[in-house]
Amino acid sequence: MNPEHPVSKPWGGRFAAPTEGLVETFTASIDFDQRLYPYDIQGSVAHATMLATIGVLTNEERDAIIRGLEGIQADIIAGRFSWSKALEDVHMNLEAELTRRIGTAGKKLHTGRSRNDQVATDLRLYLRDETDAILAHLARLQRVLLDTAEAESETIMPGFTHLQIAQPVTLGHHMMAWFEMLTRDQQRFVDCRRRINYMPLGSSALAGTSYPIDRRLTAQLLGFEAISENSLDAVSDRDFVIEFVAVAALLMTHLSRISEELILWSSAQFGFVEIADAFCTGSSIMPQKKNPDVPELVRGKCARVSGHLLALLMLMKAQPLAYNRDNQEDKEPLFDTIDTVKASLQIYIEMLSTVTINRARMRESAMRGFSTATDLADYLVRKGVPFRDAHAIVGQAVRHGIAANRDLTEMNLTELQQFSEAIEHDVFDVLTVEGSVASRAHLGGTAAVEVRRAVDRARKRLRTCSTTPVAGGASNGI
Ligand code: ARG
């Protein structure tokens, strides 16, 4: 070891002077990229195995490397490993420790490889696993929504446009709207995973390597479905990270919208739901307060993930080919996105299962705000009145109702008949919120029977998703 270099760097040969302390701190990524260690080890094991099959390593060297890396992994898990800032990142920390433990064989591991293809490989392996973990959480949350939709298929609540009461809907239908949003998120994650699952290893620093490497073997060992076709592109682009974070930002946007509704619904003014005490917090000054902090925070965390998306887009936009150190900055936004999405999904799964629903309050609210006015207009159309005239007639009835402080459902026949002679006794079948909801019995409609059908279809869909391997379709036939 050079006495002037307290820790000798794997790239130190060319340098006469040690790294400035400030620079060391500024360039180090070990504080955050150490979370990639299982994938870095996995990649190194595959690389060493491949190097042995092409005769670059002996079988003994390969076995020493693999055993050495396994020992390091065990020590990291047991909390017995100390990471060094002077060794910059996870890749150099692991390699230096391996060499310290097994000697010369450790120094051969990096043959035909660069940190540039190594980090791209680690990131893709890591993201593939995390995508699967997120998909599993999403499926659990979707099941909670399906259970609620089924239990509440008959529950009547007001449907809103412009946050004004519009028409009655069923709570089951509303839950299925949330479910559909999450289904598209799930599909986007599956689709994005296909582009994550490409192997950059073998691209080396940027131009490939002069060793007769077997990329198919390493890809197979690492479970990659496809192999990158251009070394310059493979070490430099992070579009798979951007795409993943974009998908995550959309998911968070959906969770934020759902949160907004839960916050409104749990207010005294709405009183539709009560979020369990365990998921709320109080006020330090107002003793009566019970605040919906969890959905508020999910709504707030959506902002962070959207911010990460923008940061990553900006990070990439002016980079010339091939690898640039800028790309080290992809990790913190990505890691925080993953932590945020997983935590939000987990807390939602728990919280939603404990929400209590005030059915009476929802129904009562749906009865207000003239929510069956469209049903009355449709009734008049069925009696031969042109729709525009029907619209005007009902408008007058509503104006009367506002002045008399009575909803359409509370008016008697003679009162209604002042607006149109076409109104007869059977009008009360359509003026009730139950009649209104039941009449919308078509695919995609709010009727209880349709909600139950939608739940059945969704359960089947969810079952096929979890039994079909996510893999498929990405292979480029190499
Ligand atoms: N820590 C680096 C990163 O995250 C690893 C690759 C370093 N490559 C290099 N040529 N300095 O991007």
GROMACS .gro file of C-alpha atoms and ligand atoms in nm:
model
  490
    1MET     CA    1   0.000   0.000   0.000
    2ASN     CA    2   0.126   0.345  -0.088
    3PRO     CA    3   0.199   0.508   0.248
    4GLU     CA    4   0.055   0.837   0.122
    5HIS     CA    5  -0.274   0.668   0.036
    6PRO     CA    6  -0.444   0.555   0.356
    7VAL     CA    7  -0.672   0.325   0.151
    8SER     CA    8  -0.540   0.231  -0.190
    9LYS     CA    9  -0.799   0.274  -0.460
   10PRO     CA   10  -0.854   0.010  -0.726
   11TRP     CA   11  -0.795   0.283  -0.986
   12GLY     CA   12  -0.506   0.445  -0.794
   13GLY     CA   13  -0.221   0.334  -1.024
   14ARG     CA   14  -0.239   0.634  -1.254
   15PHE     CA   15  -0.254   0.887  -0.973
   16ALA     CA   16   0.045   1.050  -0.807
   17ALA     CA   17  -0.149   1.238  -0.541
   18PRO     CA   18  -0.421   1.116  -0.305
   19THR     CA   19  -0.779   1.228  -0.354
   20GLU     CA   20  -0.870   1.552  -0.185
   21GLY     CA   21  -1.084   1.478   0.122
   22LEU     CA   22  -1.366   1.700   0.000
   23VAL     CA   23  -1.364   1.527  -0.337
   24GLU     CA   24  -1.375   1.189  -0.170
   25THR     CA   25  -1.687   1.288   0.020
   26PHE     CA   26  -1.839   1.457  -0.282
   27THR     CA   27  -1.795   1.163  -0.516
   28ALA     CA   28  -1.869   0.877  -0.277
   29SER     CA   29  -2.198   0.696  -0.320
   30ILE     CA   30  -2.143   0.421  -0.065
   31ASP     CA   31  -2.383   0.574   0.188
   32PHE     CA   32  -2.672   0.501  -0.046
   33ASP     CA   33  -2.559   0.249  -0.309
   34GLN     CA   34  -2.468  -0.013  -0.046
   35ARG     CA   35  -2.828  -0.130  -0.076
   36LEU     CA   36  -2.727  -0.280  -0.413
   37TYR     CA   37  -2.484  -0.524  -0.252
   38PRO     CA   38  -2.689  -0.846  -0.298
   39TYR     CA   39  -2.721  -0.768  -0.669
   40ASP     CA   40  -2.358  -0.669  -0.705
   41ILE     CA   41  -2.261  -1.003  -0.552
   42GLN     CA   42  -2.510  -1.192  -0.769
   43GLY     CA   43  -2.367  -1.022  -1.080
   44SER     CA   44  -2.009  -1.098  -0.974
   45VAL     CA   45  -2.086  -1.464  -0.911
   46ALA     CA   46  -2.238  -1.494  -1.259
   47HIS     CA   47  -1.949  -1.304  -1.416
   48ALA     CA   48  -1.688  -1.523  -1.241
   49THR     CA   49  -1.875  -1.838  -1.342
   50MET     CA   50  -1.874  -1.723  -1.703
   51LEU     CA   51  -1.504  -1.625  -1.690
   52ALA     CA   52  -1.421  -1.977  -1.571
   53THR     CA   53  -1.612  -2.140  -1.859
   54ILE     CA   54  -1.412  -1.937  -2.112
   55GLY     CA   55  -1.083  -2.016  -1.939
   56VAL     CA   56  -1.006  -1.667  -1.806
   57LEU     CA   57  -1.032  -1.796  -1.449
   58THR     CA   58  -0.947  -2.141  -1.322
   59ASN     CA   59  -1.221  -2.333  -1.146
   60GLU     CA   60  -1.029  -2.289  -0.820
   61GLU     CA   61  -1.018  -1.912  -0.867
   62ARG     CA   62  -1.389  -1.908  -0.948
   63ASP     CA   63  -1.471  -2.111  -0.637
   64ALA     CA   64  -1.253  -1.889  -0.419
   65ILE     CA   65  -1.431  -1.580  -0.555
   66ILE     CA   66  -1.775  -1.727  -0.499
   67ARG     CA   67  -1.693  -1.847  -0.148
   68GLY     CA   68  -1.531  -1.514  -0.067
   69LEU     CA   69  -1.835  -1.319  -0.186
   70GLU     CA   70  -2.069  -1.547   0.009
   71GLY     CA   71  -1.865  -1.485   0.321
   72ILE     CA   72  -1.882  -1.109   0.267
   73GLN     CA   73  -2.257  -1.128   0.213
   74ALA     CA   74  -2.300  -1.321   0.538
   75ASP     CA   75  -2.097  -1.059   0.723
   76ILE     CA   76  -2.298  -0.771   0.574
   77ILE     CA   77  -2.623  -0.940   0.677
   78ALA     CA   78  -2.485  -0.998   1.027
   79GLY     CA   79  -2.387  -0.630   1.051
   80ARG     CA   80  -2.017  -0.715   1.067
   81PHE     CA   81  -1.912  -0.527   0.756
   82SER     CA   82  -1.787  -0.171   0.754
   83TRP     CA   83  -1.816   0.029   0.436
   84SER     CA   84  -1.539   0.268   0.344
   85LYS     CA   85  -1.599   0.609   0.189
   86ALA     CA   86  -1.247   0.609   0.050
   87LEU     CA   87  -1.351   0.313  -0.164
   88GLU     CA   88  -1.628   0.526  -0.316
   89ASP     CA   89  -1.902   0.282  -0.394
   90VAL     CA   90  -2.046  -0.062  -0.336
   91HIS     CA   91  -1.855  -0.213  -0.628
   92MET     CA   92  -1.510  -0.109  -0.508
   93ASN     CA   93  -1.587  -0.183  -0.145
   94LEU     CA   94  -1.681  -0.540  -0.226
   95GLU     CA   95  -1.392  -0.599  -0.465
   96ALA     CA   96  -1.134  -0.459  -0.224
   97GLU     CA   97  -1.265  -0.671   0.061
   98LEU     CA   98  -1.273  -0.980  -0.159
   99THR     CA   99  -0.910  -0.928  -0.253
  100ARG     CA  100  -0.819  -0.871   0.110
  101ARG     CA  101  -0.981  -1.203   0.194
  102ILE     CA  102  -0.876  -1.429  -0.095
  103GLY     CA  103  -0.576  -1.256  -0.250
  104THR     CA  104  -0.486  -1.268  -0.619
  105ALA     CA  105  -0.806  -1.439  -0.741
  106GLY     CA  106  -0.999  -1.139  -0.613
  107LYS     CA  107  -0.795  -0.911  -0.836
  108LYS     CA  108  -0.902  -1.113  -1.142
  109LEU     CA  109  -1.277  -1.075  -1.089
  110HIS     CA  110  -1.298  -0.746  -1.275
  111THR     CA  111  -1.151  -0.893  -1.595
  112GLY     CA  112  -1.363  -0.798  -1.897
  113ARG     CA  113  -1.592  -0.585  -1.684
  114SER     CA  114  -1.620  -0.219  -1.583
  115ARG     CA  115  -1.810  -0.047  -1.309
  116ASN     CA  116  -2.016   0.103  -1.588
  117ASP     CA  117  -2.177  -0.221  -1.700
  118GLN     CA  118  -2.163  -0.348  -1.342
  119VAL     CA  119  -2.373  -0.067  -1.196
  120ALA     CA  120  -2.622  -0.083  -1.483
  121THR     CA  121  -2.657  -0.457  -1.421
  122ASP     CA  122  -2.697  -0.415  -1.044
  123LEU     CA  123  -2.961  -0.151  -1.093
  124ARG     CA  124  -3.163  -0.363  -1.333
  125LEU     CA  125  -3.148  -0.670  -1.107
  126TYR     CA  126  -3.250  -0.459  -0.809
  127LEU     CA  127  -3.532  -0.287  -0.994
  128ARG     CA  128  -3.666  -0.615  -1.129
  129ASP     CA  129  -3.696  -0.748  -0.772
  130GLU     CA  130  -3.849  -0.427  -0.643
  131THR     CA  131  -4.100  -0.420  -0.929
  132ASP     CA  132  -4.211  -0.768  -0.828
  133ALA     CA  133  -4.240  -0.662  -0.464
  134ILE     CA  134  -4.450  -0.360  -0.563
  135LEU     CA  135  -4.670  -0.575  -0.786
  136ALA     CA  136  -4.733  -0.810  -0.494
  137HIS     CA  137  -4.832  -0.517  -0.268
  138LEU     CA  138  -5.054  -0.377  -0.541
  139ALA     CA  139  -5.236  -0.707  -0.582
  140ARG     CA  140  -5.302  -0.717  -0.206
  141LEU     CA  141  -5.444  -0.366  -0.212
  142GLN     CA  142  -5.659  -0.454  -0.512
  143ARG     CA  143  -5.800  -0.751  -0.320
  144VAL     CA  144  -5.896  -0.524  -0.031
  145LEU     CA  145  -6.080  -0.301  -0.279
  146LEU     CA  146  -6.259  -0.596  -0.435
  147ASP     CA  147  -6.375  -0.720  -0.094
  148THR     CA  148  -6.507  -0.374  -0.008
  149ALA     CA  149  -6.673  -0.336  -0.349
  150GLU     CA  150  -6.850  -0.667  -0.304
  151ALA     CA  151  -6.966  -0.592   0.050
  152GLU     CA  152  -7.084  -0.245  -0.053
  153SER     CA  153  -7.235  -0.329  -0.391
  154GLU     CA  154  -7.579  -0.214  -0.269
  155THR     CA  155  -7.462   0.084  -0.063
  156ILE     CA  156  -7.589   0.408  -0.209
  157MET     CA  157  -7.386   0.724  -0.202
  158PRO     CA  158  -7.383   1.045  -0.400
  159GLY     CA  159  -7.169   1.052  -0.711
  160PHE     CA  160  -7.003   1.387  -0.776
  161THR     CA  161  -6.895   1.602  -1.064
  162HIS     CA  162  -6.725   1.932  -0.979
  163LEU     CA  163  -6.755   1.801  -0.621
  164GLN     CA  164  -7.126   1.883  -0.640
  165ILE     CA  165  -7.376   1.602  -0.588
  166ALA     CA  166  -7.456   1.473  -0.937
  167GLN     CA  167  -7.624   1.130  -0.941
  168PRO     CA  168  -7.654   0.846  -0.695
  169VAL     CA  169  -7.399   0.567  -0.735
  170THR     CA  170  -7.311   0.261  -0.534
  171LEU     CA  171  -7.009   0.263  -0.308
  172GLY     CA  172  -6.915  -0.068  -0.471
  173HIS     CA  173  -6.898   0.112  -0.805
  174HIS     CA  174  -6.681   0.384  -0.655
  175MET     CA  175  -6.445   0.119  -0.511
  176MET     CA  176  -6.424  -0.044  -0.851
  177ALA     CA  177  -6.324   0.290  -1.003
  178TRP     CA  178  -6.028   0.294  -0.763
  179PHE     CA  179  -5.960  -0.067  -0.855
  180GLU     CA  180  -5.949   0.015  -1.228
  181MET     CA  181  -5.696   0.294  -1.173
  182LEU     CA  182  -5.470   0.053  -0.986
  183THR     CA  183  -5.516  -0.213  -1.253
  184ARG     CA  184  -5.370   0.019  -1.514
  185ASP     CA  185  -5.081   0.096  -1.278
  186GLN     CA  186  -5.021  -0.274  -1.237
  187GLN     CA  187  -5.021  -0.323  -1.615
  188ARG     CA  188  -4.774  -0.039  -1.655
  189PHE     CA  189  -4.536  -0.195  -1.400
  190VAL     CA  190  -4.554  -0.530  -1.580
  191ASP     CA  191  -4.484  -0.363  -1.912
  192CYS     CA  192  -4.199  -0.155  -1.777
  193ARG     CA  193  -4.043  -0.467  -1.618
  194ARG     CA  194  -3.993  -0.614  -1.965
  195ARG     CA  195  -3.763  -0.325  -2.053
  196ILE     CA  196  -3.585  -0.344  -1.715
  197ASN     CA  197  -3.504  -0.709  -1.771
  198TYR     CA  198  -3.224  -0.656  -2.025
  199MET     CA  199  -2.864  -0.747  -1.940
  200PRO     CA  200  -2.599  -0.476  -1.994
  201LEU     CA  201  -2.314  -0.689  -1.853
  202GLY     CA  202  -2.047  -0.744  -2.118
  203SER     CA  203  -2.066  -0.385  -2.241
  204SER     CA  204  -1.771  -0.319  -2.012
  205ALA     CA  205  -1.671   0.050  -1.994
  206LEU     CA  206  -1.842   0.147  -2.321
  207ALA     CA  207  -1.708  -0.047  -2.618
  208GLY     CA  208  -1.738  -0.409  -2.508
  209THR     CA  209  -1.440  -0.628  -2.423
  210SER     CA  210  -1.166  -0.816  -2.606
  211TYR     CA  211  -1.223  -1.134  -2.401
  212PRO     CA  212  -1.434  -1.407  -2.565
  213ILE     CA  213  -1.718  -1.357  -2.314
  214ASP     CA  214  -2.036  -1.565  -2.318
  215ARG     CA  215  -2.313  -1.314  -2.258
  216ARG     CA  216  -2.588  -1.572  -2.304
  217LEU     CA  217  -2.452  -1.769  -2.011
  218THR     CA  218  -2.436  -1.468  -1.774
  219ALA     CA  219  -2.784  -1.361  -1.884
  220GLN     CA  220  -2.915  -1.707  -1.813
  221LEU     CA  221  -2.746  -1.721  -1.473
  222LEU     CA  222  -2.896  -1.385  -1.379
  223GLY     CA  223  -3.242  -1.461  -1.516
  224PHE     CA  224  -3.235  -1.183  -1.773
  225GLU     CA  225  -3.480  -1.228  -2.056
  226ALA     CA  226  -3.278  -1.032  -2.307
  227ILE     CA  227  -2.929  -0.899  -2.372
  228SER     CA  228  -2.851  -0.540  -2.460
  229GLU     CA  229  -2.753  -0.498  -2.824
  230ASN     CA  230  -2.536  -0.190  -2.800
  231SER     CA  231  -2.264  -0.139  -2.544
  232LEU     CA  232  -2.263   0.243  -2.563
  233ASP     CA  233  -2.636   0.258  -2.502
  234ALA     CA  234  -2.637  -0.012  -2.235
  235VAL     CA  235  -2.391   0.160  -2.002
  236SER     CA  236  -2.534   0.506  -2.043
  237ASP     CA  237  -2.910   0.518  -2.064
  238ARG     CA  238  -3.124   0.517  -1.755
  239ASP     CA  239  -3.456   0.533  -1.937
  240PHE     CA  240  -3.567   0.216  -1.759
  241VAL     CA  241  -3.529   0.403  -1.429
  242ILE     CA  242  -3.716   0.704  -1.563
  243GLU     CA  243  -3.994   0.484  -1.695
  244PHE     CA  244  -4.025   0.300  -1.366
  245VAL     CA  245  -4.043   0.627  -1.171
  246ALA     CA  246  -4.300   0.763  -1.417
  247VAL     CA  247  -4.517   0.457  -1.358
  248ALA     CA  248  -4.464   0.498  -0.983
  249ALA     CA  249  -4.557   0.868  -1.004
  250LEU     CA  250  -4.884   0.775  -1.172
  251LEU     CA  251  -4.957   0.516  -0.906
  252MET     CA  252  -4.885   0.776  -0.638
  253THR     CA  253  -5.113   1.019  -0.822
  254HIS     CA  254  -5.391   0.763  -0.800
  255LEU     CA  255  -5.322   0.699  -0.432
  256SER     CA  256  -5.323   1.074  -0.381
  257ARG     CA  257  -5.666   1.109  -0.545
  258ILE     CA  258  -5.798   0.824  -0.331
  259SER     CA  259  -5.648   0.994  -0.026
  260GLU     CA  260  -5.817   1.320  -0.110
  261GLU     CA  261  -6.153   1.142  -0.115
  262LEU     CA  262  -6.088   0.966   0.214
  263ILE     CA  263  -5.990   1.297   0.372
  264LEU     CA  264  -6.311   1.459   0.251
  265TRP     CA  265  -6.527   1.161   0.338
  266SER     CA  266  -6.395   1.143   0.693
  267SER     CA  267  -6.469   1.511   0.763
  268ALA     CA  268  -6.768   1.601   0.982
  269GLN     CA  269  -6.937   1.763   0.682
  270PHE     CA  270  -6.935   1.440   0.480
  271GLY     CA  271  -6.928   1.184   0.761
  272PHE     CA  272  -6.921   0.896   0.508
  273VAL     CA  273  -6.638   0.700   0.665
  274GLU     CA  274  -6.435   0.679   0.979
  275ILE     CA  275  -6.068   0.597   0.962
  276ALA     CA  276  -5.964   0.377   1.255
  277ASP     CA  277  -5.800   0.554   1.550
  278ALA     CA  278  -5.482   0.358   1.488
  279PHE     CA  279  -5.440   0.537   1.155
  280CYS     CA  280  -5.515   0.889   1.274
  281THR     CA  281  -5.339   1.134   1.500
  282GLY     CA  282  -5.458   1.407   1.732
  283SER     CA  283  -5.383   1.774   1.771
  284SER     CA  284  -5.144   1.905   2.034
  285ILE     CA  285  -5.381   2.191   2.113
  286MET     CA  286  -5.734   2.093   2.006
  287PRO     CA  287  -5.842   1.797   2.221
  288GLN     CA  288  -6.135   1.701   1.996
  289LYS     CA  289  -5.930   1.657   1.680
  290LYS     CA  290  -5.876   1.328   1.498
  291ASN     CA  291  -5.683   1.396   1.183
  292PRO     CA  292  -5.651   1.179   0.871
  293ASP     CA  293  -5.272   1.212   0.864
  294VAL     CA  294  -5.207   0.888   0.679
  295PRO     CA  295  -5.399   0.975   0.362
  296GLU     CA  296  -5.271   1.332   0.390
  297LEU     CA  297  -4.913   1.206   0.396
  298VAL     CA  298  -4.972   0.974   0.102
  299ARG     CA  299  -5.110   1.274  -0.086
  300GLY     CA  300  -4.798   1.467   0.017
  301LYS     CA  301  -4.560   1.187  -0.076
  302CYS     CA  302  -4.702   1.186  -0.427
  303ALA     CA  303  -4.528   1.523  -0.468
  304ARG     CA  304  -4.190   1.372  -0.382
  305VAL     CA  305  -4.221   1.095  -0.637
  306SER     CA  306  -4.331   1.340  -0.910
  307GLY     CA  307  -4.030   1.550  -0.815
  308HIS     CA  308  -3.801   1.249  -0.850
  309LEU     CA  309  -3.938   1.189  -1.198
  310LEU     CA  310  -3.851   1.542  -1.301
  311ALA     CA  311  -3.505   1.513  -1.144
  312LEU     CA  312  -3.433   1.196  -1.343
  313LEU     CA  313  -3.554   1.344  -1.670
  314MET     CA  314  -3.328   1.644  -1.615
  315LEU     CA  315  -3.040   1.418  -1.517
  316MET     CA  316  -3.054   1.235  -1.849
  317LYS     CA  317  -3.138   1.507  -2.092
  318ALA     CA  318  -2.796   1.648  -2.183
  319GLN     CA  319  -2.573   1.346  -2.142
  320PRO     CA  320  -2.354   1.256  -2.437
  321LEU     CA  321  -2.279   0.889  -2.494
  322ALA     CA  322  -2.167   0.689  -2.313
  323TYR     CA  323  -2.140   0.667  -1.931
  324ASN     CA  324  -2.112   0.990  -1.732
  325ARG     CA  325  -2.078   1.022  -1.358
  326ASP     CA  326  -2.403   1.220  -1.357
  327ASN     CA  327  -2.572   0.882  -1.355
  328GLN     CA  328  -2.467   0.822  -0.997
  329GLU     CA  329  -2.740   1.073  -0.915
  330ASP     CA  330  -3.008   0.831  -1.039
  331LYS     CA  331  -2.995   0.624  -0.724
  332GLU     CA  332  -3.133   0.842  -0.448
  333PRO     CA  333  -3.447   0.945  -0.640
  334LEU     CA  334  -3.502   0.585  -0.746
  335PHE     CA  335  -3.446   0.440  -0.399
  336ASP     CA  336  -3.669   0.698  -0.236
  337THR     CA  337  -3.939   0.632  -0.497
  338ILE     CA  338  -3.931   0.262  -0.418
  339ASP     CA  339  -3.938   0.317  -0.041
  340THR     CA  340  -4.220   0.567  -0.072
  341VAL     CA  341  -4.435   0.354  -0.301
  342LYS     CA  342  -4.390   0.042  -0.089
  343ALA     CA  343  -4.464   0.224   0.236
  344SER     CA  344  -4.771   0.393   0.087
  345LEU     CA  345  -4.911   0.067  -0.048
  346GLN     CA  346  -4.846  -0.116   0.277
  347ILE     CA  347  -5.014   0.143   0.490
  348TYR     CA  348  -5.308   0.161   0.252
  349ILE     CA  349  -5.363  -0.214   0.266
  350GLU     CA  350  -5.385  -0.194   0.646
  351MET     CA  351  -5.579   0.131   0.667
  352LEU     CA  352  -5.847   0.048   0.410
  353SER     CA  353  -5.926  -0.279   0.581
  354THR     CA  354  -6.013  -0.087   0.898
  355VAL     CA  355  -6.224   0.196   0.757
  356THR     CA  356  -6.583   0.193   0.881
  357ILE     CA  357  -6.856   0.301   0.644
  358ASN     CA  358  -7.157   0.506   0.746
  359ARG     CA  359  -7.412   0.370   0.500
  360ALA     CA  360  -7.705   0.571   0.639
  361ARG     CA  361  -7.513   0.894   0.606
  362MET     CA  362  -7.411   0.815   0.249
  363ARG     CA  363  -7.768   0.733   0.146
  364GLU     CA  364  -7.908   1.040   0.315
  365SER     CA  365  -7.653   1.254   0.134
  366ALA     CA  366  -7.739   1.093  -0.202
  367MET     CA  367  -8.102   1.193  -0.143
  368ARG     CA  368  -7.999   1.554  -0.120
  369GLY     CA  369  -7.889   1.776  -0.404
  370PHE     CA  370  -8.162   1.664  -0.650
  371SER     CA  371  -7.950   1.368  -0.747
  372THR     CA  372  -8.232   1.195  -0.932
  373ALA     CA  373  -8.312   1.493  -1.155
  374THR     CA  374  -8.162   1.316  -1.460
  375ASP     CA  375  -8.378   1.013  -1.384
  376LEU     CA  376  -8.687   1.235  -1.389
  377ALA     CA  377  -8.581   1.380  -1.726
  378ASP     CA  378  -8.522   1.029  -1.864
  379TYR     CA  379  -8.867   0.929  -1.732
  380LEU     CA  380  -9.028   1.218  -1.922
  381VAL     CA  381  -8.841   1.117  -2.239
  382ARG     CA  382  -8.985   0.766  -2.204
  383LYS     CA  383  -9.331   0.933  -2.184
  384GLY     CA  384  -9.270   1.104  -2.517
  385VAL     CA  385  -9.127   1.441  -2.408
  386PRO     CA  386  -8.819   1.550  -2.614
  387PHE     CA  387  -8.504   1.546  -2.398
  388ARG     CA  388  -8.438   1.925  -2.415
  389ASP     CA  389  -8.796   1.996  -2.299
  390ALA     CA  390  -8.765   1.731  -2.030
  391HIS     CA  391  -8.441   1.897  -1.914
  392ALA     CA  392  -8.620   2.235  -1.886
  393ILE     CA  393  -8.920   2.086  -1.701
  394VAL     CA  394  -8.699   1.919  -1.443
  395GLY     CA  395  -8.498   2.241  -1.411
  396GLN     CA  396  -8.816   2.422  -1.310
  397ALA     CA  397  -8.906   2.148  -1.062
  398VAL     CA  398  -8.560   2.180  -0.908
  399ARG     CA  399  -8.596   2.559  -0.883
  400HIS     CA  400  -8.925   2.508  -0.703
  401GLY     CA  401  -8.761   2.250  -0.475
  402ILE     CA  402  -8.481   2.488  -0.383
  403ALA     CA  403  -8.733   2.762  -0.293
  404ALA     CA  404  -8.952   2.518  -0.096
  405ASN     CA  405  -8.648   2.344   0.058
  406ARG     CA  406  -8.770   2.004  -0.063
  407ASP     CA  407  -8.592   1.744  -0.273
  408LEU     CA  408  -8.770   1.590  -0.574
  409THR     CA  409  -8.819   1.270  -0.373
  410GLU     CA  410  -9.011   1.467  -0.110
  411MET     CA  411  -9.267   1.620  -0.351
  412ASN     CA  412  -9.609   1.465  -0.398
  413LEU     CA  413  -9.772   1.381  -0.731
  414THR     CA  414  -9.980   1.702  -0.770
  415GLU     CA  415  -9.681   1.910  -0.683
  416LEU     CA  416  -9.478   1.739  -0.956
  417GLN     CA  417  -9.760   1.748  -1.207
  418GLN     CA  418  -9.757   2.129  -1.213
  419PHE     CA  419  -9.440   2.097  -1.421
  420SER     CA  420  -9.564   1.837  -1.670
  421GLU     CA  421  -9.884   1.647  -1.735
  422ALA     CA  422  -9.675   1.354  -1.849
  423ILE     CA  423  -9.585   1.282  -1.486
  424GLU     CA  424  -9.785   0.993  -1.340
  425HIS     CA  425  -9.782   0.784  -1.026
  426ASP     CA  426  -9.504   0.555  -1.152
  427VAL     CA  427  -9.265   0.851  -1.133
  428PHE     CA  428  -9.177   0.748  -0.778
  429ASP     CA  429  -9.011   0.430  -0.911
  430VAL     CA  430  -8.744   0.643  -1.074
  431LEU     CA  431  -8.722   0.924  -0.821
  432THR     CA  432  -8.584   0.700  -0.550
  433VAL     CA  433  -8.207   0.667  -0.527
  434GLU     CA  434  -8.244   0.287  -0.535
  435GLY     CA  435  -8.443   0.304  -0.860
  436SER     CA  436  -8.192   0.540  -1.013
  437VAL     CA  437  -7.898   0.317  -0.934
  438ALA     CA  438  -8.072  -0.009  -1.032
  439SER     CA  439  -8.164   0.134  -1.372
  440ARG     CA  440  -7.798   0.172  -1.471
  441ALA     CA  441  -7.754  -0.197  -1.527
  442HIS     CA  442  -7.517  -0.218  -1.822
  443LEU     CA  443  -7.149  -0.303  -1.853
  444GLY     CA  444  -6.965  -0.030  -1.665
  445GLY     CA  445  -7.281   0.097  -1.492
  446THR     CA  446  -7.333   0.156  -1.121
  447ALA     CA  447  -7.616  -0.097  -1.051
  448ALA     CA  448  -7.535  -0.345  -0.773
  449VAL     CA  449  -7.570  -0.639  -1.010
  450GLU     CA  450  -7.313  -0.486  -1.246
  451VAL     CA  451  -7.076  -0.411  -0.960
  452ARG     CA  452  -7.090  -0.776  -0.856
  453ARG     CA  453  -7.022  -0.885  -1.215
  454ALA     CA  454  -6.728  -0.643  -1.235
  455VAL     CA  455  -6.590  -0.783  -0.909
  456ASP     CA  456  -6.614  -1.139  -1.046
  457ARG     CA  457  -6.433  -1.046  -1.366
  458ALA     CA  458  -6.168  -0.857  -1.170
  459ARG     CA  459  -6.105  -1.151  -0.936
  460LYS     CA  460  -6.046  -1.376  -1.235
  461ARG     CA  461  -5.813  -1.119  -1.390
  462LEU     CA  462  -5.618  -1.087  -1.068
  463ARG     CA  463  -5.586  -1.464  -1.039
  464THR     CA  464  -5.448  -1.499  -1.391
  465CYS     CA  465  -5.201  -1.213  -1.327
  466SER     CA  466  -5.061  -1.386  -1.022
  467THR     CA  467  -5.032  -1.726  -1.191
  468THR     CA  468  -4.886  -1.606  -1.524
  469PRO     CA  469  -4.516  -1.534  -1.481
  470VAL     CA  470  -4.445  -1.167  -1.536
  471ALA     CA  471  -4.176  -1.271  -1.782
  472GLY     CA  472  -4.258  -1.303  -2.146
  473GLY     CA  473  -4.228  -1.086  -2.450
  474ALA     CA  474  -3.905  -0.904  -2.373
  475SER     CA  475  -3.668  -1.155  -2.528
  476ASN     CA  476  -3.485  -1.022  -2.831
  477GLY     CA  477  -3.406  -1.375  -2.940
  478ILE     CA  478  -3.037  -1.344  -2.864
  479ARG     N1  479  -2.097   0.480  -0.843
  479ARG     C1  480  -2.100   0.483  -0.985
  479ARG     C2  481  -2.243   0.510  -1.035
  479ARG     O1  482  -2.331   0.498  -0.959
  479ARG     C3  483  -2.050   0.356  -1.041
  479ARG     C4  484  -1.994   0.368  -1.178
  479ARG     C5  485  -1.868   0.445  -1.174
  479ARG     N2  486  -1.807   0.451  -1.302
  479ARG     C6  487  -1.708   0.538  -1.331
  479ARG     N3  488  -1.665   0.536  -1.451
  479ARG     N4  489  -1.665   0.622  -1.242
  479ARG     O2  490  -2.267   0.544  -1.149
   0.00000   0.00000   0.00000
